[in-house]
Amino acid sequence: MSETGPTRRRLLGAGLGAAALAGTGGCGLFGDDPEPPPAPDALQPVLDEALALAAAHERAAAAQPGLAGRLTPLAADHRAHADALARLIGTSPAGAAAPGPSGANAGDDVLAALRTAEQAAQRTAAAACKSAPADRAGLVGSIAACRATHAEALR
């Protein structure tokens, strides 16, 4: 054994160690892999429906000016809900709203379509309230109650 230079065993060990490290380089051992995107917030569907309902009420009010006095306050409620939910979730309420009932139908048809949309959205909010943590349940519960009130106001 020579003490002046590396031995064959040391060189072989170093080579195997380097190969093992190189093989794990793509496994995220060193943080090279990007973080997976966070799961969507459980309240995102409630926010999306608030935006869709606001847009639907606004479209209906524009298409049926005689209903504007009735529908504009409901749209404002949904915009306020969207703002509160966005703050809670930590996102922007300016996302694209899903299509809602069209305002091009006759007045009674518009109201019936909006009422159906409010009822469906109320069920979504009530289900979200039941599964929400205590710090979120109050807001979501009040949104569910407001949507139920809107459905009745659209009779």
Coordinates of N, CA and C in Angstrom, one line a residue:
M1 N 0.8 -1.2 0.0 CA 0.0 0.0 0.0 C 0.9 1.2 0.0
S2 N 0.5 2.2 -0.8 CA 1.3 3.4 -0.9 C 0.6 4.5 -0.3
E3 N 1.3 5.3 0.6 CA 0.7 6.4 1.3 C 0.8 7.7 0.5
T4 N 1.5 7.7 -0.6 CA 1.8 8.9 -1.4 C 0.7 9.3 -2.4
G5 N -0.1 8.3 -2.8 CA -1.1 8.6 -3.8 C -2.4 7.8 -3.5
P6 N -3.4 8.1 -4.3 CA -4.7 7.4 -4.1 C -4.5 5.9 -4.5
T7 N -5.2 5.1 -3.7 CA -5.1 3.7 -4.0 C -6.2 3.3 -5.0
R8 N -6.1 2.1 -5.5 CA -7.2 1.7 -6.5 C -8.5 1.6 -5.8
R9 N -8.6 1.2 -4.5 CA -9.9 1.1 -3.8 C -10.5 2.5 -3.6
R10 N -9.7 3.5 -3.3 CA -10.2 4.8 -3.1 C -10.7 5.4 -4.4
L11 N -10.0 5.2 -5.5 CA -10.5 5.7 -6.8 C -11.7 5.0 -7.2
L12 N -11.8 3.7 -7.0 CA -13.0 2.9 -7.3 C -14.2 3.4 -6.5
G13 N -14.0 3.6 -5.2 CA -15.1 4.1 -4.3 C -15.5 5.4 -4.7
A14 N -14.6 6.3 -5.0 CA -15.0 7.7 -5.4 C -15.8 7.7 -6.7
G15 N -15.3 6.8 -7.6 CA -16.1 6.7 -8.9 C -17.5 6.2 -8.7
L16 N -17.6 5.2 -7.9 CA -19.0 4.6 -7.6 C -19.8 5.7 -6.9
G17 N -19.3 6.4 -6.0 CA -20.0 7.4 -5.3 C -20.5 8.5 -6.2
A18 N -19.6 8.9 -7.1 CA -20.0 10.0 -8.1 C -21.1 9.5 -9.0
A19 N -21.0 8.2 -9.4 CA -22.0 7.7 -10.3 C -23.3 7.6 -9.6
A20 N -23.3 7.2 -8.3 CA -24.6 7.2 -7.6 C -25.2 8.6 -7.5
L21 N -24.4 9.6 -7.2 CA -24.9 10.9 -7.1 C -25.4 11.4 -8.4
A22 N -24.7 11.1 -9.5 CA -25.2 11.5 -10.8 C -26.5 10.9 -11.2
G23 N -26.7 9.7 -10.8 CA -27.9 8.9 -11.0 C -29.1 9.5 -10.3
T24 N -28.9 10.1 -9.1 CA -30.0 10.7 -8.4 C -30.3 12.1 -8.7
G25 N -29.5 12.7 -9.6 CA -29.6 14.1 -9.9 C -31.0 14.4 -10.5
G26 N -31.6 13.6 -11.2 CA -32.9 13.8 -11.9 C -34.0 13.4 -11.0
C27 N -33.8 13.0 -9.8 CA -34.9 12.5 -8.9 C -35.4 13.6 -8.0
G28 N -34.9 14.8 -8.1 CA -35.4 15.9 -7.3 C -34.6 15.9 -5.9
L29 N -33.6 15.1 -5.8 CA -32.8 15.1 -4.6 C -32.2 16.5 -4.3
F30 N -31.8 17.2 -5.3 CA -31.2 18.5 -5.1 C -32.2 19.6 -5.4
G31 N -33.5 19.3 -5.5 CA -34.4 20.4 -5.7 C -34.5 20.9 -7.1
D32 N -34.1 20.1 -8.0 CA -34.2 20.6 -9.4 C -35.6 20.5 -10.0
D33 N -36.4 19.6 -9.5 CA -37.7 19.4 -10.0 C -38.6 20.6 -9.5
P34 N -39.4 21.1 -10.4 CA -40.3 22.2 -10.0 C -41.4 21.7 -9.0
E35 N -41.9 22.5 -8.2 CA -42.9 22.2 -7.3 C -44.2 21.9 -8.1
P36 N -45.0 20.9 -7.7 CA -46.2 20.7 -8.4 C -47.2 21.9 -8.1
P37 N -48.0 22.2 -9.0 CA -48.9 23.4 -8.7 C -49.8 23.1 -7.5
P38 N -50.2 24.1 -6.8 CA -51.0 23.8 -5.6 C -52.4 23.4 -6.1
A39 N -53.1 22.6 -5.3 CA -54.4 22.2 -5.6 C -55.3 23.4 -5.5
P40 N -56.4 23.4 -6.4 CA -57.3 24.6 -6.3 C -58.0 24.6 -5.0
D41 N -58.2 25.8 -4.5 CA -58.9 26.0 -3.3 C -60.3 25.4 -3.3
A42 N -60.8 24.8 -2.2 CA -62.1 24.2 -2.2 C -63.2 25.2 -2.4
L43 N -62.9 26.5 -2.2 CA -64.0 27.5 -2.4 C -64.0 28.1 -3.8
Q44 N -63.0 27.7 -4.6 CA -63.0 28.2 -6.0 C -64.3 28.0 -6.8
P45 N -65.0 26.9 -6.7 CA -66.3 26.8 -7.4 C -67.3 27.8 -6.9
V46 N -67.3 28.1 -5.6 CA -68.2 29.1 -5.1 C -67.9 30.5 -5.6
L47 N -66.6 30.8 -5.7 CA -66.2 32.0 -6.4 C -66.5 32.1 -7.8
D48 N -66.3 31.0 -8.6 CA -66.6 30.9 -10.0 C -68.1 31.2 -10.2
E49 N -68.9 30.5 -9.3 CA -70.4 30.7 -9.5 C -70.8 32.1 -9.2
A50 N -70.2 32.8 -8.2 CA -70.5 34.2 -7.9 C -70.2 35.1 -9.1
L51 N -69.1 34.8 -9.7 CA -68.8 35.6 -10.9 C -69.8 35.3 -12.1
A52 N -70.1 34.1 -12.2 CA -71.1 33.7 -13.3 C -72.5 34.3 -13.0
L53 N -72.9 34.2 -11.8 CA -74.2 34.8 -11.4 C -74.2 36.3 -11.6
A54 N -73.2 37.0 -11.2 CA -73.1 38.4 -11.4 C -73.2 38.8 -12.9
A55 N -72.5 38.1 -13.7 CA -72.5 38.3 -15.1 C -73.8 38.0 -15.7
A56 N -74.5 36.9 -15.3 CA -75.8 36.5 -15.8 C -76.8 37.6 -15.4
H57 N -76.8 38.1 -14.2 CA -77.8 39.1 -13.8 C -77.5 40.4 -14.6
E58 N -76.3 40.7 -14.8 CA -75.9 42.0 -15.5 C -76.4 41.8 -17.0
R59 N -76.1 40.7 -17.6 CA -76.6 40.5 -19.0 C -78.1 40.6 -19.1
A60 N -78.8 39.9 -18.2 CA -80.2 39.9 -18.2 C -80.8 41.4 -18.0
A61 N -80.2 42.1 -17.1 CA -80.6 43.5 -16.9 C -80.4 44.4 -18.1
A62 N -79.3 44.1 -18.8 CA -79.0 44.9 -20.0 C -80.0 44.5 -21.1
A63 N -80.3 43.2 -21.2 CA -81.2 42.8 -22.3 C -82.7 43.1 -22.0
Q64 N -83.0 43.2 -20.7 CA -84.4 43.5 -20.2 C -84.4 44.7 -19.3
P65 N -84.3 45.9 -19.8 CA -84.2 47.0 -18.9 C -85.3 47.2 -17.9
G66 N -86.4 46.6 -18.2 CA -87.5 46.6 -17.2 C -87.2 45.8 -15.9
L67 N -86.2 44.9 -16.0 CA -85.8 44.0 -14.9 C -84.6 44.6 -14.2
A68 N -84.0 45.6 -14.7 CA -82.7 46.1 -14.2 C -82.8 46.5 -12.7
G69 N -83.9 47.1 -12.3 CA -84.1 47.5 -10.9 C -84.1 46.3 -10.0
R70 N -84.6 45.2 -10.5 CA -84.7 44.0 -9.7 C -83.4 43.2 -9.7
L71 N -82.7 43.2 -10.8 CA -81.5 42.3 -11.0 C -80.2 43.0 -10.6
T72 N -80.1 44.3 -10.7 CA -78.8 45.0 -10.4 C -78.4 44.8 -9.0
P73 N -79.3 44.9 -8.0 CA -78.8 44.6 -6.6 C -78.3 43.2 -6.4
L74 N -79.0 42.2 -7.1 CA -78.5 40.8 -7.0 C -77.1 40.7 -7.6
A75 N -76.9 41.3 -8.7 CA -75.6 41.2 -9.3 C -74.5 41.9 -8.4
A76 N -74.9 43.0 -7.8 CA -74.0 43.6 -6.8 C -73.6 42.7 -5.6
D77 N -74.6 42.0 -5.1 CA -74.4 41.0 -4.1 C -73.4 40.0 -4.5
H78 N -73.5 39.4 -5.7 CA -72.6 38.4 -6.2 C -71.2 39.0 -6.4
R79 N -71.1 40.2 -6.9 CA -69.8 40.8 -7.0 C -69.1 41.0 -5.6
A80 N -69.9 41.4 -4.6 CA -69.4 41.5 -3.2 C -68.9 40.1 -2.7
H81 N -69.7 39.1 -3.0 CA -69.3 37.7 -2.6 C -68.0 37.3 -3.3
A82 N -67.9 37.6 -4.6 CA -66.7 37.3 -5.3 C -65.5 38.0 -4.7
D83 N -65.6 39.2 -4.4 CA -64.5 40.0 -3.8 C -64.1 39.4 -2.4
A84 N -65.1 39.1 -1.6 CA -64.8 38.5 -0.3 C -64.2 37.1 -0.4
L85 N -64.7 36.3 -1.3 CA -64.1 35.0 -1.5 C -62.7 35.1 -2.1
A86 N -62.4 36.0 -3.0 CA -61.1 36.1 -3.6 C -60.1 36.6 -2.5
R87 N -60.5 37.5 -1.6 CA -59.6 37.9 -0.5 C -59.3 36.7 0.4
L88 N -60.3 35.9 0.7 CA -60.1 34.7 1.5 C -59.2 33.7 0.9
I89 N -59.4 33.4 -0.4 CA -58.7 32.4 -1.1 C -57.3 32.9 -1.5
G90 N -57.2 34.3 -1.6 CA -55.9 34.8 -2.0 C -55.7 34.9 -3.5
T91 N -56.8 35.2 -4.2 CA -56.7 35.2 -5.7 C -57.4 36.5 -6.2
S92 N -57.6 36.6 -7.4 CA -58.2 37.8 -8.0 C -59.7 37.4 -8.4
P93 N -60.7 38.3 -8.1 CA -62.0 38.0 -8.5 C -62.3 38.3 -10.0
A94 N -61.3 38.7 -10.7 CA -61.5 39.1 -12.1 C -61.4 38.0 -13.1
G95 N -61.4 36.7 -12.6 CA -61.4 35.6 -13.5 C -62.5 35.5 -14.4
A96 N -62.4 34.8 -15.4 CA -63.5 34.6 -16.4 C -64.7 33.9 -15.8
A97 N -65.8 34.4 -16.0 CA -67.0 33.8 -15.4 C -67.5 32.8 -16.4
A98 N -68.0 31.7 -15.8 CA -68.7 30.7 -16.7 C -69.9 31.3 -17.3
P99 N -70.3 30.7 -18.4 CA -71.6 31.3 -19.0 C -72.8 31.0 -18.1
G100 N -73.6 32.0 -18.0 CA -74.8 31.8 -17.2 C -76.0 32.0 -18.1
P101 N -77.2 32.1 -17.5 CA -78.4 32.2 -18.3 C -78.4 33.4 -19.2
S102 N -78.8 33.3 -20.4 CA -78.9 34.4 -21.3 C -80.0 35.4 -21.0
G103 N -79.8 36.7 -21.3 CA -80.8 37.6 -21.0 C -81.7 37.9 -22.3
A104 N -81.5 37.2 -23.3 CA -82.2 37.4 -24.5 C -83.7 36.9 -24.5
N105 N -84.0 36.1 -23.6 CA -85.4 35.5 -23.5 C -86.4 36.5 -23.0
A106 N -87.7 36.2 -23.0 CA -88.7 37.0 -22.4 C -88.5 37.1 -20.9
G107 N -89.0 38.1 -20.3 CA -88.8 38.4 -18.9 C -89.0 37.2 -18.0
D108 N -90.1 36.5 -18.1 CA -90.4 35.4 -17.2 C -89.4 34.3 -17.4
D109 N -89.0 34.0 -18.7 CA -88.0 33.0 -19.0 C -86.6 33.4 -18.3
V110 N -86.3 34.6 -18.4 CA -85.0 35.1 -17.8 C -85.0 34.9 -16.3
L111 N -86.1 35.3 -15.7 CA -86.2 35.1 -14.3 C -86.2 33.6 -13.8
A112 N -86.8 32.8 -14.6 CA -86.8 31.4 -14.3 C -85.4 30.8 -14.4
A113 N -84.7 31.2 -15.5 CA -83.4 30.7 -15.7 C -82.4 31.2 -14.6
L114 N -82.6 32.4 -14.2 CA -81.7 33.0 -13.1 C -82.1 32.3 -11.8
R115 N -83.3 32.0 -11.6 CA -83.7 31.4 -10.3 C -83.1 30.0 -10.3
T116 N -83.2 29.2 -11.4 CA -82.6 27.9 -11.4 C -81.1 28.0 -11.2
A117 N -80.4 29.0 -11.7 CA -79.0 29.1 -11.5 C -78.7 29.5 -10.1
E118 N -79.5 30.3 -9.5 CA -79.3 30.7 -8.0 C -79.5 29.4 -7.2
Q119 N -80.5 28.6 -7.5 CA -80.8 27.4 -6.7 C -79.6 26.4 -6.7
A120 N -79.1 26.3 -7.9 CA -77.9 25.4 -8.1 C -76.7 25.9 -7.3
A121 N -76.5 27.2 -7.5 CA -75.3 27.8 -6.8 C -75.5 27.8 -5.3
Q122 N -76.8 27.9 -4.8 CA -77.0 27.8 -3.4 C -76.6 26.4 -2.8
R123 N -77.0 25.4 -3.6 CA -76.6 24.0 -3.2 C -75.1 23.9 -3.2
T124 N -74.4 24.4 -4.1 CA -72.9 24.4 -4.1 C -72.4 25.1 -2.9
A125 N -72.9 26.2 -2.6 CA -72.4 27.0 -1.4 C -72.7 26.3 -0.1
A126 N -73.9 25.7 0.0 CA -74.3 25.0 1.2 C -73.4 23.7 1.4
A127 N -73.1 23.0 0.4 CA -72.2 21.9 0.5 C -70.8 22.3 0.9
A128 N -70.3 23.4 0.3 CA -69.0 24.0 0.7 C -69.0 24.4 2.1
C129 N -70.1 25.0 2.6 CA -70.2 25.4 4.0 C -70.0 24.2 4.9
K130 N -70.7 23.1 4.6 CA -70.7 21.9 5.5 C -69.3 21.4 5.6
S131 N -68.4 21.5 4.6 CA -67.1 20.9 4.6 C -66.0 21.9 4.9
A132 N -66.4 23.2 5.0 CA -65.4 24.3 5.3 C -64.9 24.3 6.7
P133 N -63.7 24.7 6.9 CA -63.2 24.9 8.3 C -64.0 26.1 8.9
A134 N -64.0 26.1 10.2 CA -64.8 27.1 11.0 C -64.5 28.6 10.5
D135 N -63.3 28.9 10.2 CA -62.9 30.2 9.8 C -63.5 30.6 8.5
R136 N -64.0 29.7 7.7 CA -64.5 29.9 6.4 C -66.0 29.7 6.3
A137 N -66.5 28.9 7.2 CA -67.9 28.5 7.2 C -68.9 29.7 7.3
G138 N -68.6 30.7 8.1 CA -69.5 31.8 8.3 C -69.7 32.5 7.0
L139 N -68.6 32.8 6.2 CA -68.8 33.5 5.0 C -69.5 32.7 4.0
V140 N -69.2 31.4 3.8 CA -69.8 30.6 2.8 C -71.3 30.3 3.2
G141 N -71.6 30.2 4.5 CA -72.9 30.0 4.9 C -73.8 31.2 4.6
S142 N -73.2 32.4 4.8 CA -74.0 33.6 4.5 C -74.2 33.8 2.9
I143 N -73.2 33.3 2.2 CA -73.4 33.3 0.7 C -74.5 32.3 0.3
A144 N -74.5 31.2 0.9 CA -75.6 30.2 0.6 C -77.0 30.8 1.0
A145 N -77.1 31.4 2.1 CA -78.3 32.0 2.5 C -78.7 33.1 1.6
C146 N -77.8 33.9 1.1 CA -78.1 35.0 0.2 C -78.6 34.5 -1.1
R147 N -78.0 33.4 -1.6 CA -78.4 32.8 -2.9 C -79.8 32.2 -2.7
A148 N -80.1 31.7 -1.6 CA -81.5 31.2 -1.4 C -82.5 32.3 -1.4
T149 N -82.1 33.4 -0.8 CA -83.0 34.6 -0.8 C -83.1 35.2 -2.3
H150 N -82.1 35.1 -3.0 CA -82.1 35.6 -4.4 C -83.1 34.7 -5.2
A151 N -83.1 33.4 -5.0 CA -84.0 32.5 -5.7 C -85.4 32.9 -5.4
E152 N -85.7 33.2 -4.2 CA -87.1 33.6 -3.8 C -87.4 35.0 -4.4
A153 N -86.5 35.9 -4.4 CA -86.7 37.2 -5.0 C -87.0 37.1 -6.5
L154 N -86.6 36.1 -7.1 CA -86.8 35.9 -8.6 C -88.1 35.2 -8.9
R155 N -88.9 34.9 -8.0 CA -90.2 34.3 -8.2 C -91.1 35.2 -9.0

